[in-house]
Amino acid sequence: MENTHAVEFRGISKYFGDVAANDDVDLYLDKGVIMSLLGENGSGKTTLMNMLAGIYFPDSGEILIDGKPVMIRSPKDAFENRIGMIHQHFMLVDVFTAAENIILGIDGAEKLDLKVIADKVREISEKYGFEIDPNKKIYDMSVSEKQTVEIIKVLYRGADILILDEPTAVLTPQETEKLFNVMRAMKADGKSIIIITHKLNEVMEISDVVAVLRKGKHIATVRTNETSEAELTEMMVGKKVELNIYRAEPVDIKPRLTVAGLTCKDGNGVARLDDVGFIAYGGEILGIAGIAGSGQKELLEAVAGLRRIDSGSIIYSPEGKHPEELVGKSPMEIKDAGVALAFVPEDRLGMGLVGGMGMTGNMMLRSWNKSKGFFIDKKAPRELAEQVYDFLEVATPDIEYPVRKLSGGNVQKVLVGREIATSPSVLMSAYAVRGLDINTSYVIYNLMADQKKKGTAVIFVGEDLDVLIDLCDRILVLCGGKVSGIVDARTTTKEEIGLLMTSVGGEENRR
């Protein structure tokens, strides 16, 4: 009897205009197997999974479930074929409970009986090892709890094939290990799981097989225990790549930013930053760690003059000049005062770039008010755009092509490249490598390290604790808007940081 695969792609192609996102892909996944899907930005992995989830429809080829061809034209069709996708950005209603979110969109009388639903949710939780209160409101949940609701939501609908998109991006090490245990339990129950991730150490830990895509084509599927991180990277990129972060010892460090008692409240009077204090030194990289929503974004925006400060002080100490108080100054006043401050925000198009402009125009945004008149003479910004295009290998038809039409990873390359090119004395970066492939991520890491060697004070907000430990000199951990600890990156562990991310530590952690 012929072995039937849980999922099989045969000759799948998908085009956007003249660009082939997927090109004649043949790929299969068996029952009770965890597959990692790897590829650079634009390799086609998200497009391929979106076709399985009913978000896109292939231009050619067919998808088979349990050996039978199926037509998946919508997420509803995907659910009917027992396929569920857990997106990186959760699709939940905050004011509803876990149980209410889980049954949203389900027809029938069952959805009216919340007790029956809660009982079934508890049954699923006990079976796979989830920890969730069905009656808890979403707005009271941690990130990992929200992710749990999303997973239970697809299991409740009978999914046997699960797609997880960057599931560990915002989890602590302890939460990641819990998720992996749940995935192993689902695998033991015969579920087939596809995980999209850029973290090779997690690929090696959790997956049984790894499928690699490059430029829309399926390069290979290999057994995880028969490959290595170096081999997988070479398959993704098409050449040998060194994935090393070169961290030099800090030399002649000097205070650049001294933050004391920084408190910021939102419109409801809730403190998003509460008595935050630290020193960022020129010639070092200060990492910022914390679960999502702990105040990372608010901290960088406050220093950049983009957020109202209720109390506290931010002293900027330029080389050879008198210290300058930044609190109360607008971003333009900070710049006029001679503060060389670069800011790579989390919302790259909303705050960082103008989507309708090309690379040249966006490079020009940094220099429009200089006396040389760059709006008339575009030579310098065009040269800078070409340098960023070449060095970071931005995938764009032309440097004048609107950046809003580029993939998220390529938008990030444009933004990071522009900010680093300003030769700042303080470089603040929020999730600089979010959406970037592994090769480009390491280019960015080493660009940050180069800025440190030049005496720049680098403040690096990141999600990957392994990278923070390898790249940074010190790591400041935020929990609920407070500083729960500042640790030496050379001697700390992921577990120590993970504990600080979920509980405010004492003075002994502030070093």
PDB file of C-alpha atoms in Angstrom, residues 139-292:
ATOM      1  CA  TYR A 139      -6.087  41.710  27.978  1.00  0.00           C
ATOM      2  CA  ASP A 140      -5.029  40.090  31.271  1.00  0.00           C
ATOM      3  CA  MET A 141      -2.854  37.482  29.559  1.00  0.00           C
ATOM      4  CA  SER A 142       0.876  37.244  28.958  1.00  0.00           C
ATOM      5  CA  VAL A 143       2.195  36.808  25.420  1.00  0.00           C
ATOM      6  CA  SER A 144       2.676  33.069  25.927  1.00  0.00           C
ATOM      7  CA  GLU A 145      -0.893  32.708  27.199  1.00  0.00           C
ATOM      8  CA  LYS A 146      -2.225  34.500  24.112  1.00  0.00           C
ATOM      9  CA  GLN A 147      -0.193  32.165  21.918  1.00  0.00           C
ATOM     10  CA  THR A 148      -1.669  29.209  23.814  1.00  0.00           C
ATOM     11  CA  VAL A 149      -5.181  30.484  23.036  1.00  0.00           C
ATOM     12  CA  GLU A 150      -4.298  30.681  19.328  1.00  0.00           C
ATOM     13  CA  ILE A 151      -2.992  27.098  19.314  1.00  0.00           C
ATOM     14  CA  ILE A 152      -5.970  25.735  21.244  1.00  0.00           C
ATOM     15  CA  LYS A 153      -8.256  27.640  18.853  1.00  0.00           C
ATOM     16  CA  VAL A 154      -7.048  25.606  15.866  1.00  0.00           C
ATOM     17  CA  LEU A 155      -6.965  22.356  17.847  1.00  0.00           C
ATOM     18  CA  TYR A 156     -10.558  22.997  18.970  1.00  0.00           C
ATOM     19  CA  ARG A 157     -11.514  23.133  15.290  1.00  0.00           C
ATOM     20  CA  GLY A 158      -9.921  19.719  14.758  1.00  0.00           C
ATOM     21  CA  ALA A 159      -6.602  20.708  13.156  1.00  0.00           C
ATOM     22  CA  ASP A 160      -4.186  17.853  12.522  1.00  0.00           C
ATOM     23  CA  ILE A 161      -1.745  20.021  10.559  1.00  0.00           C
ATOM     24  CA  LEU A 162      -0.414  23.107  12.362  1.00  0.00           C
ATOM     25  CA  ILE A 163       1.700  25.940  10.953  1.00  0.00           C
ATOM     26  CA  LEU A 164       3.537  28.094  13.527  1.00  0.00           C
ATOM     27  CA  ASP A 165       5.058  31.360  12.247  1.00  0.00           C
ATOM     28  CA  GLU A 166       8.031  32.503  14.378  1.00  0.00           C
ATOM     29  CA  PRO A 167       6.380  31.077  17.527  1.00  0.00           C
ATOM     30  CA  THR A 168       9.256  31.813  19.904  1.00  0.00           C
ATOM     31  CA  ALA A 169       9.996  35.385  18.795  1.00  0.00           C
ATOM     32  CA  VAL A 170       8.509  36.966  21.926  1.00  0.00           C
ATOM     33  CA  LEU A 171       8.853  34.133  24.463  1.00  0.00           C
ATOM     34  CA  THR A 172      11.239  33.770  27.375  1.00  0.00           C
ATOM     35  CA  PRO A 173      13.531  30.691  27.405  1.00  0.00           C
ATOM     36  CA  GLN A 174      11.261  29.074  29.985  1.00  0.00           C
ATOM     37  CA  GLU A 175       8.156  29.738  27.871  1.00  0.00           C
ATOM     38  CA  THR A 176       9.943  28.438  24.766  1.00  0.00           C
ATOM     39  CA  GLU A 177      10.751  25.164  26.526  1.00  0.00           C
ATOM     40  CA  LYS A 178       7.076  24.816  27.579  1.00  0.00           C
ATOM     41  CA  LEU A 179       5.992  25.391  23.975  1.00  0.00           C
ATOM     42  CA  PHE A 180       8.457  22.781  22.718  1.00  0.00           C
ATOM     43  CA  ASN A 181       7.090  20.265  25.223  1.00  0.00           C
ATOM     44  CA  VAL A 182       3.565  20.969  23.949  1.00  0.00           C
ATOM     45  CA  MET A 183       4.759  20.506  20.349  1.00  0.00           C
ATOM     46  CA  ARG A 184       6.335  17.176  21.264  1.00  0.00           C
ATOM     47  CA  ALA A 185       3.057  16.079  22.867  1.00  0.00           C
ATOM     48  CA  MET A 186       1.115  17.056  19.733  1.00  0.00           C
ATOM     49  CA  LYS A 187       3.641  15.195  17.577  1.00  0.00           C
ATOM     50  CA  ALA A 188       3.202  12.082  19.759  1.00  0.00           C
ATOM     51  CA  ASP A 189      -0.542  12.366  19.134  1.00  0.00           C
ATOM     52  CA  GLY A 190       0.061  12.208  15.366  1.00  0.00           C
ATOM     53  CA  LYS A 191      -0.145  15.928  14.597  1.00  0.00           C
ATOM     54  CA  SER A 192       1.992  17.269  11.750  1.00  0.00           C
ATOM     55  CA  ILE A 193       3.687  20.583  12.571  1.00  0.00           C
ATOM     56  CA  ILE A 194       5.470  23.132  10.358  1.00  0.00           C
ATOM     57  CA  ILE A 195       7.493  25.794  12.152  1.00  0.00           C
ATOM     58  CA  ILE A 196       8.820  28.909  10.382  1.00  0.00           C
ATOM     59  CA  THR A 197      11.797  30.295  12.308  1.00  0.00           C
ATOM     60  CA  HIS A 198      15.145  32.032  11.824  1.00  0.00           C
ATOM     61  CA  LYS A 199      16.649  30.551  15.012  1.00  0.00           C
ATOM     62  CA  LEU A 200      18.885  27.706  13.923  1.00  0.00           C
ATOM     63  CA  ASN A 201      19.523  26.488  17.471  1.00  0.00           C
ATOM     64  CA  GLU A 202      15.772  25.950  17.868  1.00  0.00           C
ATOM     65  CA  VAL A 203      15.575  24.238  14.483  1.00  0.00           C
ATOM     66  CA  MET A 204      18.174  21.747  15.640  1.00  0.00           C
ATOM     67  CA  GLU A 205      16.412  21.204  18.971  1.00  0.00           C
ATOM     68  CA  ILE A 206      12.754  20.768  18.019  1.00  0.00           C
ATOM     69  CA  SER A 207      12.446  19.605  14.406  1.00  0.00           C
ATOM     70  CA  ASP A 208      12.666  16.144  12.866  1.00  0.00           C
ATOM     71  CA  VAL A 209      13.257  17.385   9.315  1.00  0.00           C
ATOM     72  CA  VAL A 210      14.243  20.711   7.748  1.00  0.00           C
ATOM     73  CA  ALA A 211      13.023  21.960   4.367  1.00  0.00           C
ATOM     74  CA  VAL A 212      15.073  24.722   2.737  1.00  0.00           C
ATOM     75  CA  LEU A 213      13.766  27.169   0.136  1.00  0.00           C
ATOM     76  CA  ARG A 214      15.921  29.543  -1.910  1.00  0.00           C
ATOM     77  CA  LYS A 215      14.593  32.098  -4.379  1.00  0.00           C
ATOM     78  CA  GLY A 216      11.232  30.338  -4.557  1.00  0.00           C
ATOM     79  CA  LYS A 217      12.654  26.880  -5.184  1.00  0.00           C
ATOM     80  CA  HIS A 218      12.763  23.872  -2.871  1.00  0.00           C
ATOM     81  CA  ILE A 219      16.473  23.152  -2.430  1.00  0.00           C
ATOM     82  CA  ALA A 220      16.351  20.120  -0.132  1.00  0.00           C
ATOM     83  CA  THR A 221      14.664  18.437   2.805  1.00  0.00           C
ATOM     84  CA  VAL A 222      17.095  16.867   5.270  1.00  0.00           C
ATOM     85  CA  ARG A 223      16.814  15.015   8.547  1.00  0.00           C
ATOM     86  CA  THR A 224      17.790  17.315  11.403  1.00  0.00           C
ATOM     87  CA  ASN A 225      20.061  14.755  13.060  1.00  0.00           C
ATOM     88  CA  GLU A 226      22.023  14.402   9.797  1.00  0.00           C
ATOM     89  CA  THR A 227      22.781  18.093   9.183  1.00  0.00           C
ATOM     90  CA  SER A 228      24.355  21.126  10.896  1.00  0.00           C
ATOM     91  CA  GLU A 229      23.709  24.850  11.241  1.00  0.00           C
ATOM     92  CA  ALA A 230      26.550  25.606   8.815  1.00  0.00           C
ATOM     93  CA  GLU A 231      25.166  23.213   6.182  1.00  0.00           C
ATOM     94  CA  LEU A 232      21.641  24.623   6.500  1.00  0.00           C
ATOM     95  CA  THR A 233      22.931  28.181   6.141  1.00  0.00           C
ATOM     96  CA  GLU A 234      24.907  27.260   3.040  1.00  0.00           C
ATOM     97  CA  MET A 235      21.786  25.707   1.491  1.00  0.00           C
ATOM     98  CA  MET A 236      19.745  28.824   2.266  1.00  0.00           C
ATOM     99  CA  VAL A 237      22.262  31.328   0.923  1.00  0.00           C
ATOM    100  CA  GLY A 238      23.880  29.261  -1.830  1.00  0.00           C
ATOM    101  CA  LYS A 239      27.416  29.769  -0.522  1.00  0.00           C
ATOM    102  CA  LYS A 240      29.460  29.266   2.632  1.00  0.00           C
ATOM    103  CA  VAL A 241      28.619  31.881   5.256  1.00  0.00           C
ATOM    104  CA  GLU A 242      30.266  32.575   8.594  1.00  0.00           C
ATOM    105  CA  LEU A 243      27.681  33.087  11.309  1.00  0.00           C
ATOM    106  CA  ASN A 244      29.917  34.701  13.900  1.00  0.00           C
ATOM    107  CA  ILE A 245      29.475  37.841  15.965  1.00  0.00           C
ATOM    108  CA  TYR A 246      32.799  39.574  16.600  1.00  0.00           C
ATOM    109  CA  ARG A 247      32.523  41.115  20.063  1.00  0.00           C
ATOM    110  CA  ALA A 248      35.561  43.177  20.996  1.00  0.00           C
ATOM    111  CA  GLU A 249      36.315  44.155  24.571  1.00  0.00           C
ATOM    112  CA  PRO A 250      35.148  47.730  25.318  1.00  0.00           C
ATOM    113  CA  VAL A 251      38.020  50.224  25.193  1.00  0.00           C
ATOM    114  CA  ASP A 252      38.080  53.690  26.810  1.00  0.00           C
ATOM    115  CA  ILE A 253      34.339  53.704  27.514  1.00  0.00           C
ATOM    116  CA  LYS A 254      32.738  57.013  28.456  1.00  0.00           C
ATOM    117  CA  PRO A 255      29.206  57.901  29.571  1.00  0.00           C
ATOM    118  CA  ARG A 256      27.080  59.032  26.599  1.00  0.00           C
ATOM    119  CA  LEU A 257      23.560  58.806  27.989  1.00  0.00           C
ATOM    120  CA  THR A 258      22.738  58.966  31.679  1.00  0.00           C
ATOM    121  CA  VAL A 259      19.091  58.156  32.344  1.00  0.00           C
ATOM    122  CA  ALA A 260      17.696  58.662  35.868  1.00  0.00           C
ATOM    123  CA  GLY A 261      14.215  58.253  37.314  1.00  0.00           C
ATOM    124  CA  LEU A 262      12.599  58.129  33.885  1.00  0.00           C
ATOM    125  CA  THR A 263       8.815  57.779  34.145  1.00  0.00           C
ATOM    126  CA  CYS A 264       6.342  57.897  31.247  1.00  0.00           C
ATOM    127  CA  LYS A 265       2.583  57.404  31.511  1.00  0.00           C
ATOM    128  CA  ASP A 266       0.052  56.684  28.802  1.00  0.00           C
ATOM    129  CA  GLY A 267      -3.236  58.529  28.229  1.00  0.00           C
ATOM    130  CA  ASN A 268      -4.911  56.490  30.973  1.00  0.00           C
ATOM    131  CA  GLY A 269      -2.299  57.388  33.554  1.00  0.00           C
ATOM    132  CA  VAL A 270      -0.678  53.951  33.489  1.00  0.00           C
ATOM    133  CA  ALA A 271       3.118  54.052  33.853  1.00  0.00           C
ATOM    134  CA  ARG A 272       4.750  52.497  30.783  1.00  0.00           C
ATOM    135  CA  LEU A 273       8.170  53.368  32.198  1.00  0.00           C
ATOM    136  CA  ASP A 274       8.560  53.529  35.979  1.00  0.00           C
ATOM    137  CA  ASP A 275      11.703  55.064  37.530  1.00  0.00           C
ATOM    138  CA  VAL A 276      14.023  53.686  34.837  1.00  0.00           C
ATOM    139  CA  GLY A 277      17.710  54.442  35.247  1.00  0.00           C
ATOM    140  CA  PHE A 278      20.922  53.345  33.513  1.00  0.00           C
ATOM    141  CA  ILE A 279      24.069  54.627  31.798  1.00  0.00           C
ATOM    142  CA  ALA A 280      24.860  53.900  28.138  1.00  0.00           C
ATOM    143  CA  TYR A 281      28.580  54.157  27.455  1.00  0.00           C
ATOM    144  CA  GLY A 282      30.315  55.078  24.237  1.00  0.00           C
ATOM    145  CA  GLY A 283      32.282  52.067  23.059  1.00  0.00           C
ATOM    146  CA  GLU A 284      29.858  49.419  24.327  1.00  0.00           C
ATOM    147  CA  ILE A 285      26.618  47.745  23.287  1.00  0.00           C
ATOM    148  CA  LEU A 286      23.854  47.861  25.881  1.00  0.00           C
ATOM    149  CA  GLY A 287      21.212  45.227  25.161  1.00  0.00           C
ATOM    150  CA  ILE A 288      17.589  45.674  26.209  1.00  0.00           C
ATOM    151  CA  ALA A 289      15.617  42.501  26.944  1.00  0.00           C
ATOM    152  CA  GLY A 290      12.037  41.962  28.069  1.00  0.00           C
ATOM    153  CA  ILE A 291       8.832  40.248  27.066  1.00  0.00           C
ATOM    154  CA  ALA A 292       6.692  42.185  24.569  1.00  0.00           C
TER     155      ALA A 292
END
